[in-house]
XYZ file of C-alpha atoms in Angstrom:
569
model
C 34.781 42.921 151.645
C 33.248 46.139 150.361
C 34.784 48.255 152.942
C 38.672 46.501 151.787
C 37.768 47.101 148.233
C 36.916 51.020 149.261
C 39.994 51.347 150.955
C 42.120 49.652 148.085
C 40.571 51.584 145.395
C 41.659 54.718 147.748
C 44.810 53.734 147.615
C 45.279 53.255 144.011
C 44.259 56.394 143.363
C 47.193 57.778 145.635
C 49.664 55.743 143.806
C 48.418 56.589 140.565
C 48.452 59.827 141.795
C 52.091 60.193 142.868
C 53.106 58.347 139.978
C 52.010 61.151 136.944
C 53.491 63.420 139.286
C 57.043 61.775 139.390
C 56.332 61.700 135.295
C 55.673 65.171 134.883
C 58.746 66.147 137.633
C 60.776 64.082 135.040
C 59.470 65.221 132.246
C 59.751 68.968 133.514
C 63.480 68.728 134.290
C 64.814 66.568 131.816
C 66.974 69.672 130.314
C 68.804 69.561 133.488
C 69.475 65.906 134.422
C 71.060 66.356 130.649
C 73.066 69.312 131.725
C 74.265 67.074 134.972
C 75.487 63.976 133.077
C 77.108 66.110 130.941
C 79.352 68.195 133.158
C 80.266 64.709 135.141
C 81.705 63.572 131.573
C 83.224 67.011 130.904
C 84.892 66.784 134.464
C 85.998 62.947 133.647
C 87.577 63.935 130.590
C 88.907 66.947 132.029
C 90.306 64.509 134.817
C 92.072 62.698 132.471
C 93.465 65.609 130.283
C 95.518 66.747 133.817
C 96.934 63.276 134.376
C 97.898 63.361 130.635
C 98.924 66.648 130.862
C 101.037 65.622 134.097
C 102.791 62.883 132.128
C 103.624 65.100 129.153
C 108.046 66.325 129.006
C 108.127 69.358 130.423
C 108.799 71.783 127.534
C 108.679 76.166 127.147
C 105.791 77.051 128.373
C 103.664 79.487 125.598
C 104.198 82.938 125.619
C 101.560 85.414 125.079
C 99.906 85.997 122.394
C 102.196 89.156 121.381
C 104.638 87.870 121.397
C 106.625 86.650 117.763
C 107.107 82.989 119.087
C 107.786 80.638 121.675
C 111.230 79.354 122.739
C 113.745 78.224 125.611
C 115.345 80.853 126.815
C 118.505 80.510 124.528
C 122.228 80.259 126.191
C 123.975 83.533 126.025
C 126.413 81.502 123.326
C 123.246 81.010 121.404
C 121.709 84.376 121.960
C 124.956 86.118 120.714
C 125.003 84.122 117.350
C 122.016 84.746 117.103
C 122.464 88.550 117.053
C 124.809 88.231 114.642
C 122.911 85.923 112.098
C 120.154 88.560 112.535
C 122.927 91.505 111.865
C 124.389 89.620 108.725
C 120.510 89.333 107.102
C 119.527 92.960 107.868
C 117.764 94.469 105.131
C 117.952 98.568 104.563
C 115.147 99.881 106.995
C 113.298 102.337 104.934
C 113.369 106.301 106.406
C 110.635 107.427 108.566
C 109.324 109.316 105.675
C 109.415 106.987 103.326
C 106.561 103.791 105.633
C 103.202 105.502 104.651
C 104.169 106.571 101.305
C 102.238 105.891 98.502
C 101.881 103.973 95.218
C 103.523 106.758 93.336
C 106.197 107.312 95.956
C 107.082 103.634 95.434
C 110.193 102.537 93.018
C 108.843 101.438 89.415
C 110.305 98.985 87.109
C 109.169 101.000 84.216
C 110.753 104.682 85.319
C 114.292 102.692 86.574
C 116.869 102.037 84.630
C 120.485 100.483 84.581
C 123.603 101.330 82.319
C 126.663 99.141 82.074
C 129.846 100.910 83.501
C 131.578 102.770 82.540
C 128.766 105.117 80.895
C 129.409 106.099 77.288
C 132.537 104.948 77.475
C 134.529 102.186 75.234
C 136.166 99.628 76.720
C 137.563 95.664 76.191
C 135.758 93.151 78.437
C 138.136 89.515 78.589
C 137.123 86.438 80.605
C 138.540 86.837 83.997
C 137.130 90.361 84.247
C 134.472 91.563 86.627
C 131.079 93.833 84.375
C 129.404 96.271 86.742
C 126.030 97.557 85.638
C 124.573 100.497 87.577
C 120.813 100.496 88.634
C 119.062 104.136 89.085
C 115.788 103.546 90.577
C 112.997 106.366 90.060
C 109.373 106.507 91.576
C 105.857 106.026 89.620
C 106.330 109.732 88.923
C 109.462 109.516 87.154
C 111.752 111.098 90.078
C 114.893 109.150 91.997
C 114.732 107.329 94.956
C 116.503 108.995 97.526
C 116.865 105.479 99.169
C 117.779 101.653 99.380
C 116.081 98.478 100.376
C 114.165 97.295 97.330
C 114.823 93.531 96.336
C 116.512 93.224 93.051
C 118.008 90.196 90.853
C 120.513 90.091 88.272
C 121.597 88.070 86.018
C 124.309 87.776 83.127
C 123.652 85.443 80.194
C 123.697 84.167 76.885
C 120.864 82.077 75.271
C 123.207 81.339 72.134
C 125.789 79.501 74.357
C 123.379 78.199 76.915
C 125.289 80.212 79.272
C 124.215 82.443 82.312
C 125.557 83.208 86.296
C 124.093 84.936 88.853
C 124.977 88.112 90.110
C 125.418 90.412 93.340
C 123.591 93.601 93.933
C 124.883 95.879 96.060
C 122.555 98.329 98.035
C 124.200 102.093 97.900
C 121.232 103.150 100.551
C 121.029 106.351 97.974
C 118.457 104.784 95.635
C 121.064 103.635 93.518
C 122.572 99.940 93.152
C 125.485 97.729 91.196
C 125.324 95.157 89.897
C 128.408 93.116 89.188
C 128.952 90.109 87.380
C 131.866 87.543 86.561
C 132.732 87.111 83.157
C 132.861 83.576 83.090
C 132.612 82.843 79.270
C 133.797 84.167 75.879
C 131.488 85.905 73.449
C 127.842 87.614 73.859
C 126.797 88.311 77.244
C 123.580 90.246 78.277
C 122.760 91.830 81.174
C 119.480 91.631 82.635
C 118.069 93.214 86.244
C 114.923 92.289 88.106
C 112.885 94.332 90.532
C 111.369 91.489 92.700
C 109.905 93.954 95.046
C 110.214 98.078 95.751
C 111.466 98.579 99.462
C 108.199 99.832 100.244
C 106.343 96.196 99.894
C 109.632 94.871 101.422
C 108.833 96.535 105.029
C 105.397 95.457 104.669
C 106.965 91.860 104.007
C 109.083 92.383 106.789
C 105.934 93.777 109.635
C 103.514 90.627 108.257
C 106.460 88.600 109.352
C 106.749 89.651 112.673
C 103.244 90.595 113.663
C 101.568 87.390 111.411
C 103.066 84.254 112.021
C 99.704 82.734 112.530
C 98.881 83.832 109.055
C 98.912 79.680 107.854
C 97.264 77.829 110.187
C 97.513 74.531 111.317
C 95.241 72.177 112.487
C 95.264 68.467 113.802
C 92.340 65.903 113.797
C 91.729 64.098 117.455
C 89.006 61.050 117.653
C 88.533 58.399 120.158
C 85.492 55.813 119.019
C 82.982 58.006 117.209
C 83.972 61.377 118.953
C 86.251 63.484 116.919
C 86.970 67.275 117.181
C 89.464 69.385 114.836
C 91.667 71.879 116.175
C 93.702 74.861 115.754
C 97.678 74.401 116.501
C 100.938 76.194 115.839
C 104.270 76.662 117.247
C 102.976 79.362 119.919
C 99.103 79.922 120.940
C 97.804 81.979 123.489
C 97.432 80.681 126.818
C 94.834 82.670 127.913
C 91.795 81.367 125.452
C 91.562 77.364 125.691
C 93.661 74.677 127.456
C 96.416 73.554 125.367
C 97.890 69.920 124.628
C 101.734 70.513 124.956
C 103.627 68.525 122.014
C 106.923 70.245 122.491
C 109.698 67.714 121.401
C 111.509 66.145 124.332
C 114.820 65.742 122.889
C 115.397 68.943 120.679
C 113.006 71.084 122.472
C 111.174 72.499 119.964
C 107.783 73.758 120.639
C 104.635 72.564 119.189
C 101.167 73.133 120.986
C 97.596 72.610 119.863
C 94.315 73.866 121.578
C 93.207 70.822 123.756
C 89.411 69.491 122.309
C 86.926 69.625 124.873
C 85.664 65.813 124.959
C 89.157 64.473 124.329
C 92.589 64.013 125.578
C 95.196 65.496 123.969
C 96.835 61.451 123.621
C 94.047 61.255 120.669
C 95.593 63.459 118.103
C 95.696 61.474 114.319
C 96.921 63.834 111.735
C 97.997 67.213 111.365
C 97.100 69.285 108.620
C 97.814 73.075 106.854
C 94.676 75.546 107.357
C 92.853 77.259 105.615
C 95.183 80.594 104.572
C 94.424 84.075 106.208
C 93.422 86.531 104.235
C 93.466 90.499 104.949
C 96.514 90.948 105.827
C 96.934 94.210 104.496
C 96.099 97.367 105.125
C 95.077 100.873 103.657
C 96.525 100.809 99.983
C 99.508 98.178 100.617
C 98.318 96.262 98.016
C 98.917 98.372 95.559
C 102.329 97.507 96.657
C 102.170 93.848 95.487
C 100.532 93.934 91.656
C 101.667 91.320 89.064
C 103.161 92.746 86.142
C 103.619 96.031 88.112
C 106.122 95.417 90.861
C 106.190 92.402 91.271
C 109.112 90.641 89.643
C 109.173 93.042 86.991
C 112.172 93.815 84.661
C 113.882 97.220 84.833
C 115.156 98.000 81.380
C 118.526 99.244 80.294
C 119.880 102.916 79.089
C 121.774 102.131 76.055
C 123.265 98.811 75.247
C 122.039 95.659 77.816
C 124.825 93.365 76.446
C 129.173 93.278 75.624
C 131.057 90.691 73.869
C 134.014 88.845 76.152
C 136.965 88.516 74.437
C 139.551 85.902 75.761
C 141.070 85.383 79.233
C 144.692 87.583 78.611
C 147.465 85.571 79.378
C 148.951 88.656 81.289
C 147.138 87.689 85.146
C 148.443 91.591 86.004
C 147.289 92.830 83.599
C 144.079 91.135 84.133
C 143.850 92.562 87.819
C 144.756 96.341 86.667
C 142.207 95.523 83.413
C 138.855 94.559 86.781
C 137.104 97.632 87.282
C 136.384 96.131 90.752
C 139.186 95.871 93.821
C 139.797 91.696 94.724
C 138.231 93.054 98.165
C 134.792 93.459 96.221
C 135.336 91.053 94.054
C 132.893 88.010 93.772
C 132.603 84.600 93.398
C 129.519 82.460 92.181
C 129.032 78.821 93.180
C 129.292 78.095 89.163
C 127.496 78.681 86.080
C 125.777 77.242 82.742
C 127.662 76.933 79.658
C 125.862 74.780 76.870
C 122.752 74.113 79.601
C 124.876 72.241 81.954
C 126.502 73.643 85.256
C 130.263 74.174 86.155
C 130.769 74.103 89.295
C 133.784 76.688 90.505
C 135.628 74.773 93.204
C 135.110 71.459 95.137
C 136.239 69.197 92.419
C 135.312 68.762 89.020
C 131.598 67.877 88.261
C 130.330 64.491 86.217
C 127.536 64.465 84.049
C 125.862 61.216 84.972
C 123.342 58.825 83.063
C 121.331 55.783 83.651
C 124.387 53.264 84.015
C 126.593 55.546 85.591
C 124.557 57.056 88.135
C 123.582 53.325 89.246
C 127.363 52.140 89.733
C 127.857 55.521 91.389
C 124.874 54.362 93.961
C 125.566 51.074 94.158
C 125.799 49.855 97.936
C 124.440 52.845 99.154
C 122.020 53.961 101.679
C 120.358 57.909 100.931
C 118.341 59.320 103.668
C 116.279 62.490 102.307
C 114.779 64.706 105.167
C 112.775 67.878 104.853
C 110.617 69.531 102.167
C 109.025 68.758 98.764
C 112.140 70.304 97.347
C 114.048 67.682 98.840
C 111.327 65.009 97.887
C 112.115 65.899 94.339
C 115.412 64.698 94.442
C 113.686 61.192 95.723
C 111.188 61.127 92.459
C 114.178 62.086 90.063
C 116.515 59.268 91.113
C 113.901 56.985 91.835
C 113.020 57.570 87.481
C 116.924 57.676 86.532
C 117.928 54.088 88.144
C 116.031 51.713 86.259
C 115.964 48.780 88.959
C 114.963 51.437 92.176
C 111.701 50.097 92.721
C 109.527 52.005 95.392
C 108.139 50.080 98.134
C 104.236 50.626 98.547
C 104.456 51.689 102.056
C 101.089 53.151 101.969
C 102.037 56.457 102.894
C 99.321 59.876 101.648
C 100.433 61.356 97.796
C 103.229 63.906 98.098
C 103.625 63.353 101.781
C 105.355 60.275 102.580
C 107.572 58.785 103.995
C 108.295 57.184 101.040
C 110.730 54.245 100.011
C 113.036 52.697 96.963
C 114.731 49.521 96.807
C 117.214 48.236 94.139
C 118.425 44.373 95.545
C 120.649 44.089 92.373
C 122.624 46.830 93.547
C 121.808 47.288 96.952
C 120.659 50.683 96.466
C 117.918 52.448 99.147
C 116.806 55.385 99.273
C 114.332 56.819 101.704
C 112.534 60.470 102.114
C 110.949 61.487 105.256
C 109.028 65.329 105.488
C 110.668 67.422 108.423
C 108.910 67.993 112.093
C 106.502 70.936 112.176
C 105.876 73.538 110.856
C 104.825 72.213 107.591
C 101.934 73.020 105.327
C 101.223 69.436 103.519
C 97.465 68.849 103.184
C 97.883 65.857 105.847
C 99.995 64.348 107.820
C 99.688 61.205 110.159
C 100.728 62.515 113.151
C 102.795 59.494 114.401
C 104.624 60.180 111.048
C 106.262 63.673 112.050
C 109.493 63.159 113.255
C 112.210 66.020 113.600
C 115.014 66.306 111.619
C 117.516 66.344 114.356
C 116.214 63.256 116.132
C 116.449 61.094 112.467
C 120.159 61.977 112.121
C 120.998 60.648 115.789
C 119.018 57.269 115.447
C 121.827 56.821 112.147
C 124.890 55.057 111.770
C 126.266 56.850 109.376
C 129.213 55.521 107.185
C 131.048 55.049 104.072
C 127.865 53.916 102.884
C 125.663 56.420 103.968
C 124.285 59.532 101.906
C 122.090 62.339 103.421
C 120.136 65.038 101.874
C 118.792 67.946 104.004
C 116.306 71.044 102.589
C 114.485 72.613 105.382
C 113.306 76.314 104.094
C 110.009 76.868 102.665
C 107.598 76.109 105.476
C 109.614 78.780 107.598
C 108.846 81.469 105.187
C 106.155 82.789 107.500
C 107.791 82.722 110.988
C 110.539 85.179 112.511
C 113.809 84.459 111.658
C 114.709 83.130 115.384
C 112.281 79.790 114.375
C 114.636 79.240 111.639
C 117.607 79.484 113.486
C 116.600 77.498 116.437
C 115.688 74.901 113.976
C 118.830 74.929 112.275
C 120.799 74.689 115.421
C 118.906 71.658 116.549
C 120.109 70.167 113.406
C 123.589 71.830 113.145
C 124.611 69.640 116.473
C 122.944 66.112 115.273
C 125.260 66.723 111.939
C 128.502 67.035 113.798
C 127.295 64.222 116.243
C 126.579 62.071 113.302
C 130.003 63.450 111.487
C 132.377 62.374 114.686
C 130.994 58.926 115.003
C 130.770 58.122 111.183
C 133.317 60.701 109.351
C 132.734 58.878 105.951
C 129.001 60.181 105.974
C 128.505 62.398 103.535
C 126.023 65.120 104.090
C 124.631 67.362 101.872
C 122.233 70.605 102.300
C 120.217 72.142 99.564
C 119.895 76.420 100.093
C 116.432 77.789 98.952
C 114.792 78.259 95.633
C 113.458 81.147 93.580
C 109.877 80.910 92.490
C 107.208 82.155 90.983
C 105.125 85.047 92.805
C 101.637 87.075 92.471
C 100.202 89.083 95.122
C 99.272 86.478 97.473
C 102.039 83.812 97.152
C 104.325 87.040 97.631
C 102.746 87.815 101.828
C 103.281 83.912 102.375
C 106.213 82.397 100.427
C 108.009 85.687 98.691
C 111.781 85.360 97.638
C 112.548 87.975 100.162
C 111.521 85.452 102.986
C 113.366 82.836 101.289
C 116.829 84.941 100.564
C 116.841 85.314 104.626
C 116.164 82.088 105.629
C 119.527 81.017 102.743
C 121.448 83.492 104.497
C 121.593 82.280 107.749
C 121.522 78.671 106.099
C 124.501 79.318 104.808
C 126.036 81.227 107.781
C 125.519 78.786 110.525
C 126.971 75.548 108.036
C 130.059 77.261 107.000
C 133.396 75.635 108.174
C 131.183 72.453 108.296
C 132.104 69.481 106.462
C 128.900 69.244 104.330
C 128.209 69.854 100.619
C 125.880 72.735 99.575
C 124.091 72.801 96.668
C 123.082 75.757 95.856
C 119.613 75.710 94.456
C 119.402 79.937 94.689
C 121.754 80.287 92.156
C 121.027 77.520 90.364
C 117.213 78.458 89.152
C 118.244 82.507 89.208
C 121.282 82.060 86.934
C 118.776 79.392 84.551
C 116.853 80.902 81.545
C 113.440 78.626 82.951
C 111.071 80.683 84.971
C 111.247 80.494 88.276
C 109.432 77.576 90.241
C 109.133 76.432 93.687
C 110.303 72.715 92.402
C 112.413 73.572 89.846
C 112.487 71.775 86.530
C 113.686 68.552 86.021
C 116.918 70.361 83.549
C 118.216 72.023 87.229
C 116.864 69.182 89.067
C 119.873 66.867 87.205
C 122.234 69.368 87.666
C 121.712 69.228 91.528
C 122.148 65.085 91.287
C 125.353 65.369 89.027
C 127.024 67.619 91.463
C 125.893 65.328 94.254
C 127.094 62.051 92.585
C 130.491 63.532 91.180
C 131.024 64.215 95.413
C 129.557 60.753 95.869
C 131.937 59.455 92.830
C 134.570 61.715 92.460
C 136.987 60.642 89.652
């Protein structure tokens, strides 16, 4: 018995032993059974990002990271418009000598000047006529530009008569400009020209725009169970940093990509959201270039008198024509004007000033689809206060984001506003919510019945032009699909906005972005049979400052013009 107990006890101690051992061999390499478990769930998830990857549309693959954006090749069709949309927008490039030059080099507000033609001399102005003011624009040193390309406004008005209209500036490329005006009205008009910015800050607008179109960020939430990771996305990433979850659009195309988390699949994306914004985007002394009360929407002041009194239209029309101190060739034409605070629109029928009862008969029966931006969302919030029994449906949808939705039974009135497909810079939106213009119109009936607002501008501001335009197209062809089934639709686009500017707002969301994006707006819709309002000369021919969402006084003026097409008399 003692001899068994011996050899038991020997044993024990074997066991006991080996067993701290296998403790401290587990203790000792803990670090790396870690590191193991957690490569086989990186290489499960990464398993299941290629099978989701694999099931994705095929869409453009990214380009690099040089490159302005990312695209199908476009058709030669499409290329060639394009060229020409590009050709019709081109801004004066500034001479070699004149990129690096500096603050004093630049045009000032304060040193220019304008004079109403002809100079010193007497004349009669009558309704009917064309006023041409000449602009002279001189350097912080007091000497002419030798040059064009700076961004100017003008503007003819009257604050007794409640009357103003937006005028054309023409670029002589010799540092000199006209601008020429309608006279639309009898009695006091004044004349009044805006530097919005020198050419110098213009091609530093125009380089940020090329070289920066990452300069807002965007970002989208992903989360399965309690893992969640946040992510950076935009319309083109490089390829060559971090897989990327392909979103493109598989009926329009359009490209939308965000870096792929690295515990997730890209199937777990909830919201997308605007960035923070990019600062330093200047360099050297360029922002001298962008100062508030300096050059930055500041107003150049007349030589001599800034204002003429119209006499009456003659009754002579020949007379009239010899009278214009402009040929018919130059001769212009404004969308409408203000007299007594309301607009007049010139051509496309005459124009209703609608109130609470009216503007409800006018609706009554109808369906009014709103897509695109808050300036477009507007136009939801001011009918949804004018018709008394519109009552919005509670459809639980984030503050200023949407989609958003008003019903009136009594007079089976609906209206309903949906944001536009990426880009788009609200704080956050759900990402099943994001739906492309384009792809909206064709799931439509269209009709009779049937009312559509489009305003798709602002959140372009910071990509090349060639986004814009691809865009547009996209939404071009669902507009004259939805036109030949359903001819009774009527569609109407609002252009861009003026609005206010300092030094930052002016490198993300300047009027010179906007002005390009309306002019190829406006280009690629013409012949088309949609209604424009037109928003640009609406808030630059109005005595209010300017504002991204206007005020509610222009804000009615858009909705009459839109019900007197929707209730002509």
């Amino acid at each position: 018995m003692d001899t068994m107990w011996r050899s038991l006890s020997r044993y024990i101690c074997i066991f006991f032993l080996l067993a701290l051992a296998g403790l401290f061999f587990l203790f000792s390499n803990i670090n790396i059974l870690e590191k193991l478990n957690c490569q086989a769930v990186s290489m499960f998830y990464q398993h299941q990002s290629n099978i989701h990857s694999a099931l994705l549309p095929e869409g453009p693959s990214p380009l690099d990271h040089n490159q302005s954006y990312c695209s199908q090749e476009p058709s030669p069709e499409e290329a060639l418009e394009e060229r020409d949309l590009l050709e019709s927008i081109a801004w004066p490039q500034p001479q070699p000598h004149s990129v690096n030059v500096s603050l004093n080099q630049s045009s000032d507000p304060a040193h220019s000047l304008f004079v109403i033609l002809p100079a010193g001399g007497r004349r009669e102005w009558h309704v009917g006529n064309q006023l041409e003011a000449l602009v002279h624009m001189h350097d912080f040193q007091g000497r002419p530009k030798s040059y064009g390309g700076d961004f100017l406004l003008a503007r003819l008005h009257s604050s007794t008569l409640g009357a103003g209209v937006a005028g054309q500036v023409l670029d002589h490329r010799n540092g000199t400009y006209s601008a020429i005006f309608p006279l639309l009205w009898q009695g006091s008009a004044q004349v009044e020209v805006t530097l919005v910015h020198p050419s110098e800050a213009v091609h530093v607008l125009r380089r940020i725009r090329e070289e920066r179109p990452d300069r807002i960020p965007f970002q989208s939430l992903f989360r399965s169970g309690k893992l969640s990771q946040t992510t950076v996305c935009n319309l083109c990433l490089p390829t060559n940093q971090k897989p990327l979850c392909n979103y493109t659009d598989p009926h329009t195309g359009e490209p939308w990509y965000c870096y792929k988390p690295k515990q997730l699949s890209c199937d777990t994306r909830i919201n997308h959201a605007r960035g923070p914004y990019v600062n330093h985007l200047l360099v050297n002394k360029e922002a001298l270039l962008f100062q508030s009360g300096v050059n930055i929407k500041v107003p150049i002041h007349p030589s001599g008198s800034d204002s003429v009194i119209v006499l009456p239209e003659k009754k002579d029309k020949a007379d009239v024509e010899r009278s214009s101190m402009k040929t018919e060739s130059t001769r212009i034409t404004p969308s409408g004007y203000y007299f007594q605070g309301s607009w007049r629109a010139l051509g496309g029928g005459v124009m209703r000033q609608f109130n609470i009862s009216s503007a409800t008969q006018c609706l009554k029966g109808k369906v009014v689809y709103m897509y695109g931006d808050s300036t477009v969302r507007q136009w939801f919030e001011y009918l949804n206060t004018l018709v008394p029994d519109l009552k919005e449906f509670n459809l639980y949808s984030p503050k200023n984001v949407g989609p958003f939705m008003a019903v009136d039974s009594t007079h089976n009135i609906l209206l309903k506003y949906r944001c536009h497909g990426p880009p788009i810079r609200f704080n956050t939106v759900i990402a099943s919510e994001m739906r492309y213009v384009a792809n909206e119109l064709d799931g439509l009936t269209g009709g009779s019945n049937t009312v559509v607002f489009i305003s798709i501008w602002s959140h372009f501001s910071t990509f090349p032009v060639q986004v814009y335009i691809r865009r547009l197209r996209h939404i071009r062809r669902a507009v004259v699909r939805l036109l030949d089934r359903a001819s009774g639709t009527l569609v109407v686009l609002r252009s861009a906005n003026l609005q206010a500017l300092d030094p930052k707002v002016s490198l993300y969301n300047s009027d010179w972005f906007s002005v390009q994006l309306d002019g190829v707006l406006r280009a690629m819709f013409k012949g088309l049979d949609v209604v424009l309002i037109d928003a640009w000369e609406m808030t630059l021919a109005h005595h209010l400052p300017h504002a991204l969402h206007p005020p509610p006084i222009i804000i009615k003026n858009m909705i009459d013009i839109i019900l007197s097409q929707v209730c002509p008399e």
